[in-house]
Amino acid sequence: MAKQQQLYKGSLNTIIMKLLAENGRMYGYEITQKVKEITAGEMSLTEGALYPALHKLEADGFLDVDMERVDGRVRKYYKLTESGVKETDSKLEELENFIRNMQHIVNLKLT
């Protein structure tokens, strides 16, 4: 499982951006739960991995952050900016190409 987490790590920004593209806006814990749900528990995002990635995406201009008071606490909601939407499309295309190439390599029949 730890080795699998290393494989996911390189795709973390793409995963976050794809979820935000599909869901509009989300807060950190919601993102971690959605990943766990989608992968049937196979992948879990730690706060130590998620929040630095969110902060970097925000600093790069790909995310906007809204603060909202929920049950007496301030919750940060993240959503894609216009350039974030374009970057998501680009990252998804890169990831799809990578997956396709890996499938070709893994399924290669040596003669």
Coordinates of N, CA and C in Angstrom, one line a residue:
M1 N 0.8 -1.2 0.0 CA 0.0 0.0 0.0 C 0.9 1.3 0.0
A2 N 2.0 1.3 0.8 CA 2.8 2.4 0.8 C 3.4 2.7 -0.6
K3 N 3.8 1.7 -1.3 CA 4.4 1.9 -2.6 C 3.3 2.4 -3.6
Q4 N 2.1 2.0 -3.4 CA 1.0 2.5 -4.2 C 0.8 4.0 -4.0
Q5 N 0.9 4.4 -2.7 CA 0.8 5.8 -2.3 C 1.8 6.7 -3.1
Q6 N 3.0 6.1 -3.3 CA 4.1 6.9 -4.0 C 3.6 7.1 -5.5
L7 N 3.0 6.1 -6.1 CA 2.5 6.3 -7.4 C 1.4 7.4 -7.5
Y8 N 0.5 7.4 -6.5 CA -0.5 8.5 -6.5 C 0.1 9.8 -6.3
K9 N 1.1 9.9 -5.5 CA 1.7 11.2 -5.1 C 2.0 12.1 -6.3
G10 N 2.5 11.6 -7.4 CA 2.8 12.3 -8.6 C 1.6 12.9 -9.3
S11 N 0.4 12.3 -9.0 CA -0.9 12.7 -9.6 C -1.7 13.5 -8.7
L12 N -1.2 13.9 -7.5 CA -2.0 14.5 -6.5 C -2.7 15.8 -7.0
N13 N -2.0 16.7 -7.6 CA -2.6 18.0 -8.1 C -3.7 17.7 -9.1
T14 N -3.4 16.7 -10.0 CA -4.4 16.4 -11.0 C -5.7 15.8 -10.3
I15 N -5.5 15.0 -9.3 CA -6.7 14.4 -8.6 C -7.5 15.5 -7.9
I16 N -6.8 16.4 -7.3 CA -7.5 17.6 -6.6 C -8.2 18.4 -7.6
M17 N -7.6 18.8 -8.7 CA -8.2 19.6 -9.7 C -9.3 19.0 -10.4
K18 N -9.3 17.7 -10.6 CA -10.4 17.0 -11.3 C -11.6 16.9 -10.4
L19 N -11.4 16.7 -9.1 CA -12.5 16.7 -8.1 C -13.1 18.1 -8.0
L20 N -12.3 19.1 -8.0 CA -12.9 20.5 -8.0 C -13.6 20.8 -9.3
A21 N -13.1 20.3 -10.4 CA -13.8 20.6 -11.7 C -15.2 19.9 -11.7
E22 N -15.3 18.7 -11.1 CA -16.5 18.0 -11.0 C -17.5 18.5 -10.0
N23 N -17.0 19.0 -8.9 CA -17.8 19.3 -7.7 C -18.0 20.8 -7.4
G24 N -17.3 21.7 -8.2 CA -17.4 23.1 -8.0 C -16.5 23.6 -7.0
R25 N -16.9 23.4 -5.7 CA -16.0 23.9 -4.6 C -16.1 22.8 -3.5
M26 N -15.0 22.7 -2.9 CA -14.9 21.6 -1.8 C -13.9 22.2 -0.7
Y27 N -14.1 21.6 0.5 CA -13.1 21.9 1.5 C -12.2 20.7 1.7
G28 N -11.1 20.9 2.4 CA -10.1 19.9 2.5 C -10.5 18.5 2.9
Y29 N -11.2 18.4 4.0 CA -11.6 17.1 4.5 C -12.6 16.5 3.5
E30 N -13.4 17.2 2.9 CA -14.3 16.7 1.9 C -13.6 16.1 0.7
I31 N -12.5 16.7 0.3 CA -11.6 16.1 -0.7 C -11.1 14.8 -0.3
T32 N -10.5 14.7 0.9 CA -9.9 13.5 1.4 C -11.0 12.3 1.4
Q33 N -12.2 12.7 1.9 CA -13.3 11.7 2.0 C -13.7 11.2 0.6
K34 N -13.8 12.2 -0.4 CA -14.2 11.8 -1.7 C -13.2 10.9 -2.4
V35 N -11.9 11.1 -2.2 CA -10.9 10.2 -2.7 C -11.0 8.8 -2.1
K36 N -11.2 8.8 -0.8 CA -11.4 7.5 -0.2 C -12.6 6.8 -0.7
E37 N -13.7 7.5 -0.9 CA -15.0 6.9 -1.4 C -14.8 6.4 -2.8
I38 N -14.2 7.2 -3.7 CA -14.0 6.8 -5.1 C -13.1 5.6 -5.3
T39 N -12.1 5.5 -4.4 CA -11.1 4.4 -4.5 C -11.4 3.3 -3.6
A40 N -12.6 3.3 -3.0 CA -13.1 2.2 -2.1 C -12.0 2.0 -1.0
G41 N -11.4 3.1 -0.5 CA -10.5 3.0 0.6 C -9.0 2.7 0.2
E42 N -8.8 2.4 -1.1 CA -7.5 2.1 -1.6 C -6.5 3.3 -1.5
M43 N -7.0 4.5 -1.6 CA -6.2 5.7 -1.6 C -6.7 6.6 -0.5
S44 N -5.7 7.0 0.4 CA -6.1 8.0 1.4 C -5.2 9.2 1.3
L45 N -5.7 10.3 1.2 CA -4.9 11.6 1.2 C -4.7 12.0 2.7
T46 N -3.5 12.2 3.0 CA -3.2 12.7 4.4 C -3.3 14.3 4.3
E47 N -3.5 14.9 5.4 CA -3.5 16.3 5.5 C -2.1 16.9 5.2
G48 N -1.1 16.1 5.5 CA 0.3 16.5 5.2 C 0.6 16.5 3.8
A49 N -0.2 15.8 3.0 CA 0.0 15.8 1.5 C -1.0 16.8 0.9
L50 N -2.2 16.8 1.4 CA -3.2 17.6 0.7 C -3.0 19.1 0.9
Y51 N -2.8 19.6 2.1 CA -2.8 21.0 2.3 C -1.6 21.7 1.6
P52 N -0.4 21.2 1.6 CA 0.6 21.8 0.9 C 0.3 21.9 -0.6
A53 N -0.3 20.8 -1.2 CA -0.7 20.8 -2.6 C -1.8 21.9 -2.8
L54 N -2.8 22.0 -2.0 CA -3.8 23.1 -2.1 C -3.2 24.5 -2.1
H55 N -2.3 24.7 -1.1 CA -1.6 26.0 -1.0 C -0.8 26.3 -2.2
K56 N -0.1 25.3 -2.8 CA 0.7 25.5 -4.0 C -0.2 25.9 -5.2
L57 N -1.3 25.1 -5.3 CA -2.2 25.4 -6.4 C -2.8 26.8 -6.3
E58 N -3.1 27.2 -5.1 CA -3.6 28.6 -4.8 C -2.5 29.6 -5.2
A59 N -1.3 29.4 -4.7 CA -0.2 30.3 -5.0 C 0.1 30.4 -6.5
D60 N -0.1 29.3 -7.2 CA 0.1 29.3 -8.7 C -1.1 29.9 -9.4
G61 N -2.1 30.4 -8.7 CA -3.3 31.0 -9.4 C -4.3 30.1 -9.9
F62 N -4.2 28.8 -9.5 CA -5.2 27.8 -10.1 C -6.4 27.6 -9.2
L63 N -6.3 28.1 -7.9 CA -7.4 27.9 -7.0 C -7.8 29.3 -6.4
D64 N -9.1 29.5 -6.1 CA -9.6 30.6 -5.3 C -10.0 29.9 -4.0
V65 N -9.9 30.7 -2.9 CA -10.3 30.2 -1.6 C -11.4 31.1 -1.0
D66 N -12.5 30.5 -0.6 CA -13.6 31.3 0.1 C -13.6 30.8 1.6
M67 N -13.8 31.7 2.5 CA -13.9 31.3 3.9 C -15.4 31.4 4.2
E68 N -15.8 30.4 5.0 CA -17.2 30.4 5.4 C -17.4 29.9 6.8
R69 N -18.2 30.5 7.6 CA -18.4 30.0 9.0 C -19.4 28.9 8.9
V70 N -19.0 27.7 9.4 CA -19.9 26.5 9.5 C -19.8 26.0 10.9
D71 N -20.9 25.9 11.6 CA -21.0 25.4 13.0 C -20.0 26.1 13.9
G72 N -19.9 27.4 13.7 CA -19.0 28.2 14.6 C -17.5 28.1 14.2
R73 N -17.2 27.4 13.2 CA -15.8 27.3 12.7 C -15.7 27.9 11.3
V74 N -14.5 28.4 11.0 CA -14.2 28.9 9.7 C -13.8 27.7 8.8
R75 N -14.4 27.6 7.7 CA -14.0 26.5 6.8 C -13.6 27.1 5.5
K76 N -12.5 26.6 4.9 CA -11.9 27.1 3.7 C -12.5 26.2 2.5
Y77 N -13.1 26.9 1.6 CA -13.6 26.2 0.4 C -12.7 26.5 -0.8
Y78 N -12.3 25.5 -1.6 CA -11.4 25.7 -2.7 C -12.2 25.5 -4.0
K79 N -11.9 26.4 -5.0 CA -12.5 26.2 -6.3 C -11.5 26.6 -7.4
L80 N -11.7 26.1 -8.5 CA -10.8 26.4 -9.6 C -11.0 27.8 -10.2
T81 N -9.9 28.5 -10.5 CA -10.0 29.7 -11.2 C -10.1 29.4 -12.7
E82 N -10.2 30.4 -13.5 CA -10.3 30.2 -15.0 C -9.0 29.5 -15.5
S83 N -7.9 30.0 -15.0 CA -6.6 29.3 -15.5 C -6.5 27.9 -14.8
G84 N -7.1 27.7 -13.7 CA -7.2 26.4 -13.1 C -8.0 25.4 -13.9
V85 N -9.0 25.9 -14.5 CA -9.8 25.0 -15.4 C -9.0 24.6 -16.6
K86 N -8.3 25.5 -17.2 CA -7.4 25.2 -18.3 C -6.3 24.2 -17.9
E87 N -5.7 24.5 -16.8 CA -4.6 23.6 -16.3 C -5.1 22.2 -16.0
T88 N -6.4 22.1 -15.5 CA -6.9 20.8 -15.2 C -7.1 20.0 -16.5
D89 N -7.6 20.6 -17.5 CA -7.7 20.0 -18.8 C -6.3 19.5 -19.3
S90 N -5.3 20.3 -19.2 CA -4.0 20.0 -19.6 C -3.4 18.8 -18.8
K91 N -3.6 18.9 -17.5 CA -3.1 17.8 -16.6 C -3.8 16.5 -16.8
L92 N -5.1 16.6 -17.1 CA -5.8 15.3 -17.4 C -5.4 14.7 -18.7
E93 N -5.1 15.5 -19.6 CA -4.6 15.0 -20.9 C -3.2 14.3 -20.7
E94 N -2.4 15.0 -20.0 CA -1.0 14.4 -19.7 C -1.2 13.1 -18.9
L95 N -2.1 13.0 -17.9 CA -2.3 11.8 -17.2 C -2.8 10.7 -18.0
E96 N -3.8 11.0 -18.9 CA -4.4 10.0 -19.8 C -3.3 9.4 -20.7
N97 N -2.4 10.3 -21.2 CA -1.3 9.8 -22.1 C -0.4 8.9 -21.3
F98 N -0.1 9.3 -20.1 CA 0.8 8.5 -19.2 C 0.2 7.2 -19.0
I99 N -1.1 7.1 -18.7 CA -1.7 5.8 -18.4 C -1.8 5.0 -19.6
R100 N -2.0 5.6 -20.8 CA -2.1 4.8 -22.0 C -0.7 4.2 -22.3
N101 N 0.4 5.0 -22.1 CA 1.7 4.5 -22.4 C 2.1 3.4 -21.4
M102 N 1.7 3.6 -20.1 CA 2.0 2.5 -19.1 C 1.3 1.2 -19.5
Q103 N 0.0 1.4 -20.0 CA -0.7 0.2 -20.4 C 0.0 -0.5 -21.5
H104 N 0.5 0.2 -22.5 CA 1.2 -0.4 -23.6 C 2.5 -1.1 -23.1
I105 N 3.2 -0.5 -22.2 CA 4.4 -1.1 -21.6 C 4.0 -2.4 -20.8
V106 N 3.1 -2.3 -19.9 CA 2.7 -3.4 -19.0 C 2.1 -4.5 -19.9
N107 N 1.4 -4.3 -20.9 CA 0.8 -5.3 -21.7 C 1.6 -5.8 -22.9
L108 N 2.8 -5.3 -22.9 CA 3.8 -5.7 -24.0 C 4.1 -7.2 -24.0
K109 N 3.9 -7.8 -25.1 CA 4.2 -9.2 -25.2 C 5.6 -9.3 -25.8
L110 N 6.5 -9.9 -25.1 CA 7.9 -10.1 -25.6 C 7.9 -11.4 -26.4
T111 N 8.5 -11.3 -27.6 CA 8.6 -12.5 -28.5 C 10.0 -13.0 -28.5

